[in-house]
PDB file of C-alpha atoms in Angstrom:
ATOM      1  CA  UNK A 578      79.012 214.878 143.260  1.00  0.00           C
ATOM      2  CA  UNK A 579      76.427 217.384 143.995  1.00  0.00           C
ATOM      3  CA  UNK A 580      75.884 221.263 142.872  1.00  0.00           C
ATOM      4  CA  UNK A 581      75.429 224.101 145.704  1.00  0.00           C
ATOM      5  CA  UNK A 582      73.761 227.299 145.322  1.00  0.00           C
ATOM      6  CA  UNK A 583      74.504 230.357 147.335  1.00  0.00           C
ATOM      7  CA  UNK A 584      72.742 233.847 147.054  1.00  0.00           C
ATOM      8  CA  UNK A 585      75.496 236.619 148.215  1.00  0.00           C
ATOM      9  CA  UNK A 586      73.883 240.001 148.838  1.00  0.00           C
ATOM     10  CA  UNK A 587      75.037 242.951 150.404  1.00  0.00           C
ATOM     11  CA  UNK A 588      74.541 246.918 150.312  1.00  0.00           C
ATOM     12  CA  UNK A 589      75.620 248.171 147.130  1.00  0.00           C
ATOM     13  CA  UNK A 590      79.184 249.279 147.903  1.00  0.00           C
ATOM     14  CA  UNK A 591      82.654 247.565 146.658  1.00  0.00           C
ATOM     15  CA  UNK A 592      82.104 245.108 149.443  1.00  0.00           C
ATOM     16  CA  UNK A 593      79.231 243.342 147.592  1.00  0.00           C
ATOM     17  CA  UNK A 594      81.677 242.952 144.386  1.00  0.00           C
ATOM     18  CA  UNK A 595      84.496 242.237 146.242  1.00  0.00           C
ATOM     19  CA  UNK A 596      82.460 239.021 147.841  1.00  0.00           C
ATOM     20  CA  UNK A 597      81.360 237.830 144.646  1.00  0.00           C
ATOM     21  CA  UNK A 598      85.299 238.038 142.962  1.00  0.00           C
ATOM     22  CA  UNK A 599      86.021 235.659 146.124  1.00  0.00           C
ATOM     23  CA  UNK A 600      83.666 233.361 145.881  1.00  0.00           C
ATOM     24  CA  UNK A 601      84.555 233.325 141.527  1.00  0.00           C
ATOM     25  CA  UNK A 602      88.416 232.861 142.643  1.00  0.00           C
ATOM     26  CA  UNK A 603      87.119 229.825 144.982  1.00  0.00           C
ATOM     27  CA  UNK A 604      85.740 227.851 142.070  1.00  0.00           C
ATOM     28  CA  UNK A 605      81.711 229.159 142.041  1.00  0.00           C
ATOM     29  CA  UNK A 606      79.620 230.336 139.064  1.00  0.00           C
ATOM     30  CA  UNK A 607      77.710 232.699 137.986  1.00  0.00           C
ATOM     31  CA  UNK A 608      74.105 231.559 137.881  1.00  0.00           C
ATOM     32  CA  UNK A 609      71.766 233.856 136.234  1.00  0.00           C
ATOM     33  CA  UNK A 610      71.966 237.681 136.584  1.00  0.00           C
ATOM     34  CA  UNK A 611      72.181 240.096 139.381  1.00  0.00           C
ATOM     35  CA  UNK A 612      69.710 241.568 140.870  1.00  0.00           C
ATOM     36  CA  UNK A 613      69.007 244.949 142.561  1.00  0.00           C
ATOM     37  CA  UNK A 614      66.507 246.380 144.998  1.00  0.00           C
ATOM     38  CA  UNK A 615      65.835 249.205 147.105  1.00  0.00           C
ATOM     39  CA  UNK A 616      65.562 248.458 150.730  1.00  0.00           C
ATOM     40  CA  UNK A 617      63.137 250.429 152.353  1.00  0.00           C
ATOM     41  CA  UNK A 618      64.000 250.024 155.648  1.00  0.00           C
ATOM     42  CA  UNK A 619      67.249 251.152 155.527  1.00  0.00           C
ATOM     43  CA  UNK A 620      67.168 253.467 152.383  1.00  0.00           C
ATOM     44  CA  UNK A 621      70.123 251.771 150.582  1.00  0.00           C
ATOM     45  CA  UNK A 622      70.286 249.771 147.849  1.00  0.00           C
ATOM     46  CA  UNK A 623      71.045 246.299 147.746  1.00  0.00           C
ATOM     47  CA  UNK A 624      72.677 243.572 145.350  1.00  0.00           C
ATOM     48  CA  UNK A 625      72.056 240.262 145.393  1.00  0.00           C
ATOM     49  CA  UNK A 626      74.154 237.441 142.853  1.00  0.00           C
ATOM     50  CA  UNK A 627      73.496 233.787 142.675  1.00  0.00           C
ATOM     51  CA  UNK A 628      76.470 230.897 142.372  1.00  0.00           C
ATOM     52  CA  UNK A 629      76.779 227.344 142.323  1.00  0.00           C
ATOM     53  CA  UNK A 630      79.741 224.963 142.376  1.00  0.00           C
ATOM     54  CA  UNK A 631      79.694 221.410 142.133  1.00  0.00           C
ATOM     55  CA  UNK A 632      81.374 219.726 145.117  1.00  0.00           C
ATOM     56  CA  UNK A 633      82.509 215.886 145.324  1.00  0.00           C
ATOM     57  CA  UNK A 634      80.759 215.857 148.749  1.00  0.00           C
ATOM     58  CA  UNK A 635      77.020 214.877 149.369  1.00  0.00           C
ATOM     59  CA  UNK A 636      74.985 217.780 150.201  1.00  0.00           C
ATOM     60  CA  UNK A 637      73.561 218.064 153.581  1.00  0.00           C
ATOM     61  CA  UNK A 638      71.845 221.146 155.438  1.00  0.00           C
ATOM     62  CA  UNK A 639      74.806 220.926 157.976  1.00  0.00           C
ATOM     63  CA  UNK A 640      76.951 222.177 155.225  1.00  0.00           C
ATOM     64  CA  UNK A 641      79.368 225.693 155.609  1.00  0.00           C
ATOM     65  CA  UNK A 642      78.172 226.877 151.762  1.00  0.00           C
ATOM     66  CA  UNK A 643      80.499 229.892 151.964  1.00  0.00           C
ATOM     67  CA  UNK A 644      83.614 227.500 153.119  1.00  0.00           C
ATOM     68  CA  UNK A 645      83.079 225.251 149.863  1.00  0.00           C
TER      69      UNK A 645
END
C-alpha cells in the first residue's frame, strides 16, 4: 500500500472548490491547509489544497494521480 499526494490549484473561482469536493468524494484527504496567493502575472488570485490517499498499488512516476 502506498500514500499519494496531489496539490490541486486553480484561480480562485467555484471551479477550484468544486475540484477539491471531487477529489474528497473519490476517497482523498485533506492534508494541511489551503493556501492562497496572488499571481502577478495574471492579476488573479489563486488557491492551492494538498490531498493524499492511500492506494493498494505501488507508486510509480507513470502513475495518473488525479485518476486514483
Amino acid at each position: 500500500m502506498s500514500t499519494i499526494y496531489r496539490l490541486i490549484t486553480e484561480d480562485d473561482t467555484s471551479t477550484f472548490c468544486h475540484r477539491v469536493s471531487e477529489a474528497l468524494s473519490k476517497g482523498w484527504d485533506l492534508h494541511g491547509s489551503p493556501a492562497y496567493a496572488h499571481d502577478a502575472a495574471t492579476g488573479k488570485m489563486r488557491c492551492a489544497q494538498a490531498v493524499t490517499k492511500k492506494v493498494e498499488a505501488d507508486y510509480s512516476p507513470d502513475m495518473k494521480l488525479g485518476q486514483q
